[in-house]
Short mmCIF file of C-alpha atoms and ligand atoms in Angstrom, two decimals:
data_model
loop_
_atom_site.label_atom_id
_atom_site.label_comp_id
_atom_site.label_asym_id
_atom_site.label_seq_id
_atom_site.Cartn_x
_atom_site.Cartn_y
_atom_site.Cartn_z
CA MET A 1 -45.03 22.14 33.89
CA SER A 2 -46.23 21.07 30.45
CA THR A 3 -47.30 17.49 29.77
CA PRO A 4 -44.94 15.76 27.32
CA ALA A 5 -46.61 15.03 23.98
CA ALA A 6 -47.69 11.40 23.59
CA THR A 7 -45.40 9.43 21.28
CA PRO A 8 -47.27 8.72 18.05
CA THR A 9 -48.03 5.06 17.47
CA TRP A 10 -47.63 5.49 13.73
CA ARG A 11 -44.78 6.45 11.42
CA LEU A 12 -44.40 7.52 7.81
CA VAL A 13 -42.58 5.27 5.36
CA GLU A 14 -41.59 5.65 1.73
CA PRO A 15 -42.77 2.23 0.56
CA PRO A 16 -40.69 0.07 -1.78
CA ARG A 17 -41.70 -0.28 -5.42
CA ALA A 18 -42.45 -3.74 -6.71
CA ASP A 19 -42.96 -5.10 -10.17
CA LEU A 20 -45.05 -8.13 -9.23
CA LEU A 21 -48.07 -8.16 -6.95
CA ASP A 22 -47.07 -11.35 -5.16
CA ALA A 23 -43.55 -10.02 -4.40
CA ALA A 24 -42.93 -9.36 -0.69
CA GLU A 25 -42.13 -5.70 -1.50
CA ALA A 26 -45.64 -5.23 -2.91
CA TRP A 27 -47.08 -5.06 0.64
CA ALA A 28 -47.79 -1.33 0.35
CA TYR A 29 -49.82 -1.69 -2.86
CA ARG A 30 -52.00 -4.29 -1.18
CA GLY A 31 -52.19 -2.20 2.00
CA VAL A 32 -53.11 1.03 0.16
CA ALA A 33 -55.77 -0.79 -1.90
CA ALA A 34 -57.31 -2.19 1.32
CA LEU A 35 -57.18 1.27 2.93
CA GLU A 36 -58.81 2.96 -0.07
CA ARG A 37 -61.59 0.33 -0.09
CA ALA A 38 -62.23 0.90 3.63
CA VAL A 39 -62.23 4.71 3.18
CA GLY A 40 -64.63 4.46 0.23
CA LEU A 41 -67.04 2.18 2.12
CA ALA A 42 -66.97 4.44 5.19
CA ASP A 43 -67.16 7.84 3.46
CA LEU A 44 -69.11 7.10 0.27
CA GLY A 45 -70.95 3.84 0.99
CA HIS A 46 -69.21 2.00 -1.89
CA ASP A 47 -65.72 1.10 -3.08
CA ASP A 48 -66.24 1.73 -6.79
CA LEU A 49 -63.55 4.42 -6.81
CA ALA A 50 -60.92 2.50 -4.87
CA PRO A 51 -57.86 1.59 -6.97
CA ARG A 52 -56.88 -2.07 -6.92
CA ALA A 53 -53.35 -3.03 -5.88
CA VAL A 54 -52.53 -3.73 -9.53
CA ASP A 55 -53.65 -0.23 -10.56
CA LEU A 56 -51.22 1.29 -8.06
CA LEU A 57 -48.41 -0.99 -9.16
CA VAL A 58 -48.92 -0.31 -12.86
CA GLY A 59 -49.26 3.42 -12.16
CA ASP A 60 -45.88 3.40 -10.40
CA ARG A 61 -44.34 1.31 -13.19
CA HIS A 62 -45.31 3.87 -15.82
CA GLN A 63 -44.14 7.33 -14.89
CA GLU A 64 -43.47 8.51 -18.44
CA HIS A 65 -45.95 11.39 -18.23
CA ALA A 66 -46.23 11.91 -14.48
CA ARG A 67 -43.86 11.03 -11.66
CA HIS A 68 -45.38 9.60 -8.47
CA HIS A 69 -44.20 10.18 -4.94
CA ARG A 70 -45.88 7.81 -2.48
CA LEU A 71 -45.92 7.75 1.33
CA VAL A 72 -47.68 5.42 3.71
CA ALA A 73 -48.37 5.60 7.44
CA VAL A 74 -48.01 2.29 9.29
CA ASP A 75 -49.19 1.79 12.87
CA GLY A 76 -46.87 -0.93 14.09
CA GLU A 77 -49.41 -3.76 13.73
CA VAL A 78 -47.80 -6.53 11.67
CA THR A 79 -49.65 -9.56 10.26
CA ARG A 80 -47.52 -12.36 8.80
CA GLY A 81 -44.64 -9.92 8.42
CA VAL A 82 -46.74 -7.28 6.65
CA PRO A 83 -47.20 -3.84 8.27
CA ARG A 84 -50.73 -2.41 8.38
CA VAL A 85 -51.20 0.69 6.22
CA VAL A 86 -53.35 3.28 8.04
CA GLY A 87 -52.61 6.34 5.91
CA HIS A 88 -51.69 6.99 2.30
CA GLY A 89 -50.36 10.01 0.45
CA GLU A 90 -49.58 10.36 -3.22
CA LEU A 91 -48.10 13.31 -5.05
CA VAL A 92 -48.43 13.21 -8.84
CA LEU A 93 -46.05 15.46 -10.77
CA PRO A 94 -46.88 15.75 -14.49
CA VAL A 95 -43.75 15.94 -16.66
CA SER A 96 -44.94 16.10 -20.30
CA ASP A 97 -47.28 19.04 -19.76
CA ASN A 98 -48.72 20.84 -16.73
CA ARG A 99 -45.27 20.91 -15.17
CA HIS A 100 -46.51 23.59 -12.76
CA LEU A 101 -48.86 21.15 -11.02
CA ALA A 102 -48.58 19.02 -7.90
CA VAL A 103 -51.66 16.81 -7.53
CA VAL A 104 -52.18 15.51 -4.00
CA ARG A 105 -54.23 12.61 -2.68
CA ILE A 106 -54.30 11.79 1.03
CA ALA A 107 -56.47 9.22 2.79
CA VAL A 108 -56.47 7.98 6.37
CA LEU A 109 -58.41 5.05 7.82
CA PRO A 110 -61.45 6.38 9.71
CA SER A 111 -60.23 4.57 12.86
CA HIS A 112 -56.96 6.52 12.72
CA ARG A 113 -58.20 10.04 11.93
CA GLY A 114 -57.63 13.04 14.20
CA GLN A 115 -54.13 11.91 15.24
CA GLY A 116 -52.17 14.14 12.88
CA ILE A 117 -51.43 11.44 10.27
CA GLY A 118 -53.04 13.34 7.39
CA SER A 119 -51.25 16.54 8.44
CA ALA A 120 -47.86 14.82 8.60
CA ILE A 121 -48.36 13.31 5.13
CA ALA A 122 -49.52 16.68 3.73
CA ASP A 123 -46.47 18.47 5.12
CA ARG A 124 -44.04 15.90 3.69
CA LEU A 125 -45.69 16.07 0.26
CA ARG A 126 -45.72 19.87 0.38
CA ARG A 127 -41.96 19.85 0.90
CA VAL A 128 -41.50 17.52 -2.09
CA ALA A 129 -43.64 19.84 -4.24
CA LEU A 130 -41.54 22.83 -3.12
CA THR A 131 -38.31 20.99 -3.98
CA GLU A 132 -39.80 20.21 -7.40
CA CYS A 133 -40.59 23.93 -7.92
CA ARG A 134 -44.26 23.29 -8.61
CA ALA A 135 -46.48 26.38 -8.60
CA THR A 136 -50.01 25.02 -8.06
CA VAL A 137 -51.50 22.35 -5.82
CA PHE A 138 -54.61 20.38 -6.83
CA ALA A 139 -56.63 18.08 -4.60
CA GLU A 140 -60.01 16.37 -4.83
CA VAL A 141 -62.36 15.51 -1.99
CA GLU A 142 -64.95 12.91 -2.94
CA LEU A 143 -68.51 13.24 -1.67
CA ALA A 144 -71.35 10.75 -1.27
CA ALA A 145 -73.85 13.49 -2.21
CA GLU A 146 -74.01 17.23 -2.71
CA PRO A 147 -75.81 19.06 0.14
CA PRO A 148 -78.81 21.27 -0.69
CA ALA A 149 -77.71 24.83 -1.56
CA ASP A 150 -79.44 26.17 1.59
CA ALA A 151 -77.78 23.71 4.00
CA PRO A 152 -76.00 25.75 6.71
CA ASP A 153 -72.57 24.27 5.88
CA ALA A 154 -72.92 24.30 2.05
CA VAL A 155 -69.94 25.93 0.31
CA PRO A 156 -70.37 27.12 -3.30
CA PRO A 157 -67.46 26.77 -5.75
CA ARG A 158 -65.74 29.82 -7.24
CA GLU A 159 -67.31 28.91 -10.58
CA GLY A 160 -70.33 26.97 -11.78
CA PRO A 161 -73.15 25.08 -10.06
CA GLY A 162 -72.98 22.63 -7.17
CA HIS A 163 -72.22 22.76 -3.46
CA VAL A 164 -70.01 20.87 -1.02
CA SER A 165 -70.41 20.40 2.71
CA ALA A 166 -67.72 22.36 4.60
CA ASP A 167 -67.98 19.77 7.37
CA LEU A 168 -66.56 16.86 5.38
CA PRO A 169 -63.25 15.85 6.99
CA GLY A 170 -61.51 16.26 3.63
CA MET A 171 -62.92 19.75 3.11
CA ARG A 172 -61.98 20.90 6.61
CA PHE A 173 -58.52 19.50 6.05
CA ALA A 174 -57.96 20.98 2.58
CA ARG A 175 -59.31 24.41 3.50
CA ARG A 176 -57.15 24.51 6.63
CA ALA A 177 -54.18 23.90 4.33
CA GLY A 178 -55.25 26.94 2.25
CA LEU A 179 -56.93 25.26 -0.73
CA GLY A 180 -60.05 26.84 -2.28
CA LEU A 181 -63.06 25.16 -3.89
CA GLU A 182 -62.77 25.94 -7.60
CA ILE A 183 -65.51 23.76 -9.15
CA VAL A 184 -67.69 20.77 -8.25
CA ALA A 185 -67.60 17.60 -10.34
CA ARG A 186 -70.66 15.37 -10.52
CA ARG A 187 -70.42 11.59 -10.50
CA SER A 188 -73.32 9.94 -12.31
CA VAL A 189 -74.37 6.33 -12.59
CA LEU A 190 -76.41 4.61 -15.29
CA ASP A 191 -78.13 1.39 -14.30
CA VAL A 192 -77.58 -1.18 -17.04
CA PRO A 193 -78.44 -3.05 -19.14
CA LEU A 194 -80.83 -0.60 -20.78
CA PRO A 195 -83.55 -2.35 -22.77
CA ASP A 196 -82.38 -2.93 -26.36
CA ASP A 197 -85.20 -0.86 -27.84
CA VAL A 198 -84.25 2.14 -25.66
CA VAL A 199 -80.63 2.07 -26.85
CA ASP A 200 -81.73 1.48 -30.45
CA ARG A 201 -83.93 4.56 -30.26
CA PHE A 202 -81.04 6.72 -28.95
CA VAL A 203 -78.88 5.45 -31.80
CA ALA A 204 -81.58 5.95 -34.47
CA ASP A 205 -82.54 9.49 -33.33
CA ALA A 206 -78.93 10.65 -33.14
CA ALA A 207 -77.99 8.94 -36.43
CA ALA A 208 -80.88 10.70 -38.16
CA ARG A 209 -79.50 14.08 -37.01
CA ALA A 210 -75.86 13.22 -37.79
CA GLY A 211 -76.76 12.25 -41.38
CA ASP A 212 -74.58 10.12 -43.61
CA GLY A 213 -71.53 12.39 -43.46
CA TYR A 214 -70.12 10.31 -40.61
CA ARG A 215 -69.18 6.63 -40.32
CA LEU A 216 -68.75 4.95 -36.93
CA HIS A 217 -66.08 2.39 -35.98
CA THR A 218 -65.95 0.43 -32.71
CA TRP A 219 -63.13 -1.69 -31.29
CA GLN A 220 -61.71 -3.14 -28.11
CA ASP A 221 -58.07 -2.25 -27.28
CA PRO A 222 -55.78 -1.89 -29.12
CA ALA A 223 -56.79 0.77 -31.65
CA PRO A 224 -56.22 0.10 -35.35
CA GLU A 225 -52.89 1.67 -36.32
CA ARG A 226 -54.51 4.03 -38.84
CA TRP A 227 -56.37 5.92 -36.09
CA VAL A 228 -53.71 6.18 -33.41
CA ASP A 229 -52.34 9.66 -34.24
CA GLN A 230 -55.84 11.04 -34.67
CA LEU A 231 -56.90 9.61 -31.31
CA ALA A 232 -54.00 11.55 -29.82
CA ALA A 233 -55.33 14.74 -31.45
CA LEU A 234 -58.78 14.04 -29.96
CA GLU A 235 -57.34 13.50 -26.46
CA HIS A 236 -55.40 16.76 -26.81
CA SER A 237 -58.54 18.61 -27.85
CA LEU A 238 -60.50 17.09 -24.94
CA SER A 239 -57.92 18.42 -22.49
CA GLU A 240 -58.07 21.82 -24.19
CA ASP A 241 -61.86 22.16 -24.46
CA GLU A 242 -63.26 20.58 -21.28
CA PRO A 243 -64.78 23.39 -19.17
CA ASN A 244 -62.63 23.35 -16.03
CA GLY A 245 -63.65 26.64 -14.42
CA GLY A 246 -60.62 28.40 -13.00
CA LEU A 247 -58.53 25.25 -12.53
CA ALA A 248 -54.99 26.08 -13.69
CA LEU A 249 -54.85 23.31 -16.30
CA GLU A 250 -53.02 23.59 -19.60
CA ALA A 251 -53.73 21.43 -22.67
CA GLU A 252 -52.05 18.03 -22.55
CA ARG A 253 -49.44 16.88 -25.08
CA TRP A 254 -50.59 13.69 -26.75
CA ASP A 255 -49.05 11.61 -29.51
CA GLY A 256 -49.53 8.09 -30.83
CA ALA A 257 -47.01 6.71 -28.33
CA ARG A 258 -49.06 8.08 -25.43
CA ILE A 259 -52.21 6.40 -26.78
CA ARG A 260 -50.29 3.10 -27.00
CA LEU A 261 -48.97 3.61 -23.49
CA GLU A 262 -52.48 4.09 -22.08
CA GLU A 263 -53.56 0.89 -23.82
CA ALA A 264 -50.53 -0.95 -22.43
CA LYS A 265 -51.33 0.27 -18.91
CA ARG A 266 -54.90 -0.99 -19.25
CA ALA A 267 -53.65 -4.37 -20.51
CA GLU A 268 -51.09 -4.69 -17.70
CA SER A 269 -53.71 -3.97 -15.05
CA GLY A 270 -56.37 -6.29 -16.46
CA ARG A 271 -58.51 -3.51 -17.90
CA THR A 272 -60.28 -3.39 -21.24
CA GLY A 273 -61.10 -0.30 -23.28
CA LEU A 274 -64.04 -0.17 -25.70
CA VAL A 275 -63.80 2.73 -28.15
CA THR A 276 -66.23 4.14 -30.70
CA VAL A 277 -65.06 6.86 -33.10
CA ALA A 278 -66.87 8.94 -35.72
CA GLU A 279 -65.04 9.27 -39.04
CA HIS A 280 -65.88 12.31 -41.15
CA VAL A 281 -66.39 10.51 -44.46
CA ALA A 282 -65.50 13.40 -46.76
CA THR A 283 -62.04 13.91 -45.21
CA GLY A 284 -61.34 10.47 -43.71
CA THR A 285 -60.48 12.15 -40.40
CA LEU A 286 -61.86 11.49 -36.92
CA ALA A 287 -64.47 13.93 -35.66
CA GLY A 288 -65.01 12.41 -32.22
CA MET A 289 -64.51 9.48 -29.86
CA THR A 290 -65.80 7.89 -26.68
CA LEU A 291 -64.25 5.30 -24.37
CA LEU A 292 -65.77 2.82 -21.93
CA ALA A 293 -63.31 0.95 -19.71
CA TRP A 294 -63.64 -1.81 -17.13
CA ASP A 295 -61.60 -4.00 -14.83
CA ASP A 296 -61.90 -7.57 -16.04
CA ASP A 297 -62.23 -8.80 -12.42
CA ARG A 298 -65.09 -6.37 -11.62
CA PRO A 299 -67.90 -7.66 -13.82
CA GLU A 300 -70.65 -5.38 -12.47
CA LEU A 301 -68.92 -1.99 -12.97
CA THR A 302 -67.87 -0.08 -16.10
CA GLU A 303 -66.49 3.45 -16.35
CA GLN A 304 -67.43 5.95 -19.01
CA ASP A 305 -64.20 7.84 -19.74
CA SER A 306 -63.16 10.36 -22.41
CA THR A 307 -65.79 11.61 -24.84
CA VAL A 308 -65.00 14.42 -27.26
CA VAL A 309 -66.30 15.84 -30.53
CA LEU A 310 -64.02 18.32 -32.34
CA ALA A 311 -65.32 21.90 -32.37
CA GLY A 312 -65.96 21.94 -36.14
CA HIS A 313 -68.21 18.87 -35.90
CA ARG A 314 -70.41 19.82 -32.94
CA GLY A 315 -74.18 20.24 -33.22
CA HIS A 316 -74.82 16.99 -35.16
CA ARG A 317 -75.68 14.81 -32.13
CA LEU A 318 -72.36 13.00 -32.54
CA GLY A 319 -71.79 12.99 -28.77
CA MET A 320 -75.03 11.10 -28.20
CA LEU A 321 -74.47 8.85 -31.22
CA LEU A 322 -70.97 7.83 -30.11
CA LYS A 323 -72.10 7.06 -26.58
CA ALA A 324 -75.24 5.17 -27.60
CA VAL A 325 -73.38 3.01 -30.13
CA ASN A 326 -70.66 2.23 -27.59
CA LEU A 327 -73.32 1.39 -24.99
CA ARG A 328 -75.01 -1.02 -27.38
CA GLU A 329 -71.73 -2.84 -27.97
CA HIS A 330 -71.03 -2.80 -24.23
CA THR A 331 -74.37 -4.56 -23.54
CA ARG A 332 -73.39 -7.27 -26.01
CA LEU A 333 -69.92 -7.76 -24.49
CA ARG A 334 -70.79 -7.35 -20.80
CA PRO A 335 -74.33 -8.51 -20.12
CA ALA A 336 -73.47 -8.93 -16.42
CA ALA A 337 -72.56 -5.25 -15.93
CA ARG A 338 -74.98 -3.46 -13.58
CA ARG A 339 -73.76 0.14 -13.58
CA ILE A 340 -71.72 2.56 -15.62
CA SER A 341 -70.24 5.48 -13.76
CA THR A 342 -68.91 8.75 -15.12
CA TRP A 343 -67.61 12.15 -14.03
CA ASN A 344 -68.46 15.58 -15.37
CA ASN A 345 -67.57 19.01 -14.15
CA GLU A 346 -70.77 20.81 -13.14
CA THR A 347 -69.54 23.55 -15.53
CA ASN A 348 -69.87 21.10 -18.47
CA ALA A 349 -73.54 21.57 -19.41
CA PRO A 350 -73.39 19.94 -22.91
CA MET A 351 -71.90 16.65 -21.68
CA LEU A 352 -74.17 16.55 -18.62
CA ALA A 353 -77.21 17.04 -20.86
CA ILE A 354 -76.30 13.98 -22.94
CA ASN A 355 -75.71 11.87 -19.84
CA VAL A 356 -78.98 12.94 -18.22
CA ALA A 357 -80.84 12.14 -21.46
CA LEU A 358 -79.28 8.66 -21.47
CA GLY A 359 -80.55 8.10 -17.91
CA PHE A 360 -77.46 8.76 -15.80
CA ARG A 361 -78.48 9.82 -12.27
CA PRO A 362 -76.38 11.87 -9.79
CA ALA A 363 -74.30 9.63 -7.50
CA GLY A 364 -72.05 11.93 -5.49
CA GLY A 365 -69.13 13.86 -6.83
CA SER A 366 -65.97 15.64 -5.86
CA ALA A 367 -64.76 19.02 -4.72
CA GLU A 368 -62.01 20.25 -7.04
CA LEU A 369 -59.63 22.31 -4.95
CA GLN A 370 -56.54 24.30 -5.79
CA ALA A 371 -54.11 26.86 -4.38
CA PRO A 372 -50.79 28.42 -5.31
CA LEU A 373 -48.19 26.24 -3.58
CA ALA A 374 -46.79 29.39 -1.95
CA ASP A 375 -50.14 29.82 -0.12
CA VAL A 376 -50.31 26.24 1.21
CA VAL A 377 -49.60 26.20 4.94
CA PRO A 378 -48.00 23.44 7.02
CA LEU A 379 -50.58 21.59 9.13
CA SER A 380 -48.64 19.62 11.74
CA ARG A 381 -48.84 20.79 15.33
CA GLY A 382 -45.81 21.63 17.46
C1 COA B 401 -58.83 14.36 5.20
C2 COA B 401 -58.11 13.21 5.92
C3 COA B 401 -56.96 12.75 5.02
C4 COA B 401 -57.53 13.76 7.24
O1 COA B 401 -56.75 12.74 7.87
P1 COA B 401 -56.39 12.82 9.45
O2 COA B 401 -55.28 11.88 9.71
O3 COA B 401 -57.62 12.70 10.26
O4 COA B 401 -55.83 14.32 9.52
P2 COA B 401 -55.30 15.05 10.85
O5 COA B 401 -55.42 14.18 12.04
O6 COA B 401 -53.94 15.56 10.54
O7 COA B 401 -56.32 16.25 10.92
C5 COA B 401 -57.73 16.00 11.09
C6 COA B 401 -58.26 16.77 12.28
O8 COA B 401 -57.62 16.30 13.46
C7 COA B 401 -57.00 17.41 14.12
N1 COA B 401 -55.73 16.93 14.67
C8 COA B 401 -54.55 16.90 14.05
N2 COA B 401 -53.61 16.39 14.86
C9 COA B 401 -54.22 16.09 15.99
C10 COA B 401 -53.79 15.53 17.22
N3 COA B 401 -52.52 15.17 17.40
N4 COA B 401 -54.70 15.34 18.16
C11 COA B 401 -55.98 15.69 17.98
N5 COA B 401 -56.46 16.23 16.84
C12 COA B 401 -55.59 16.43 15.87
C13 COA B 401 -56.78 18.44 13.04
O9 COA B 401 -56.70 19.74 13.56
C14 COA B 401 -57.99 18.24 12.20
O10 COA B 401 -59.08 18.89 12.82
P3 COA B 401 -60.25 19.49 11.94
O11 COA B 401 -60.82 18.38 11.11
O12 COA B 401 -61.22 20.02 12.95
O13 COA B 401 -59.63 20.57 11.09
C15 COA B 401 -59.09 12.06 6.24
O14 COA B 401 -60.24 12.57 6.87
C16 COA B 401 -59.53 11.25 5.04
O15 COA B 401 -58.88 10.26 4.68
N6 COA B 401 -60.64 11.68 4.36
C17 COA B 401 -61.09 11.02 3.11
C18 COA B 401 -60.17 11.34 1.90
C19 COA B 401 -60.04 12.83 1.67
O16 COA B 401 -61.03 13.57 1.66
N7 COA B 401 -58.80 13.32 1.52
C20 COA B 401 -58.50 14.75 1.45
C21 COA B 401 -58.21 15.23 0.11
S1 COA B 401 -56.55 15.08 -0.43
#
């Protein structure tokens, strides 16, 4: 006689959307933010990567370029009418470009792992991706540190440097589902503020190499109207040129409206963007850009986002010049900031070289995984 399976103490829910954080229906945004903080602290030792509730809400509000499908697991514990979120799954379906992709994120509270919650979420999201006729699944597993290459459980990516531990719960999980490790991305952190004379020297050395053919402009959101279409061209070229190994990514479609939308999303979620661009003086066109962004309620942390120099303008130290000038302005605006974090694919040697020269040090990373959706297997037992 077989023992009847124990009834799970959790269930999956499609949470309501809310437009205001203090609305009762916003419970899932607050619950997912708390879960992601707890997962970050347990797995990575910090919560720098955890989205705030407002980031989730604003992300769901703006689905112009990617639709979101969200699921939460609740365990029956209710505090002041609010269910506790113990698992979270999100499927992002790009709609303007990359319409073949289904990007998955799943996280489960450490106290609730090994009960099949992650598998149940994965299987539900897989069915949604199938219904949406997506061809390729992407997932990322974040790591506190890369293992040494000779560690017994170190897995190399299909392309480029770096290693990931096969024993991480996320790696075991993703590989069981059929996903393969394509590339490793490095997270790096720069301790700030840098002494003024150090930044000034970076600026002066790079400016000497760039010559007087370029003029720099710096602003906080929003961008001056005259640059908006050219910023879109730079974002497009970044998506086209970033070395992504064998990840099945196509170039993104950008226009001025998408730039304005990104600015609006930052404003709605209490984020500020600080942009420096290089204008090619002879043609009056933009040769490159860089963006620092921060949450106004997180004074110690800033993120270094998009940096790109157009192919025809490379080799003049513009990458370093843009970043150093933006850093100098950042120090003036945010003297209380203590670290700037950034991400680079390990396959992106030119950008990594600039960051290392500026003093960024490795601070973990992520495994970039993918599989054809047709090869992804259901995980739930029974
Ligand atoms: C990866 C993650 C989502 C898995 O969540 P989970 O709820 O523990 O997942 P499951 O319980 O379905 O599976 C985990 C393990 O428990 C086992 N398991 C599943 N159901 C089980 C059950 N009913 N009883 C006992 N064990 C079970 C699975 O076989 C699996 O074993 P393995 O790790 O040896 O392969 C979780 O570890 C996590 O949040 N990690 C951090 C974020 C991350 O890396 N996400 C993955 C990328 S999208």
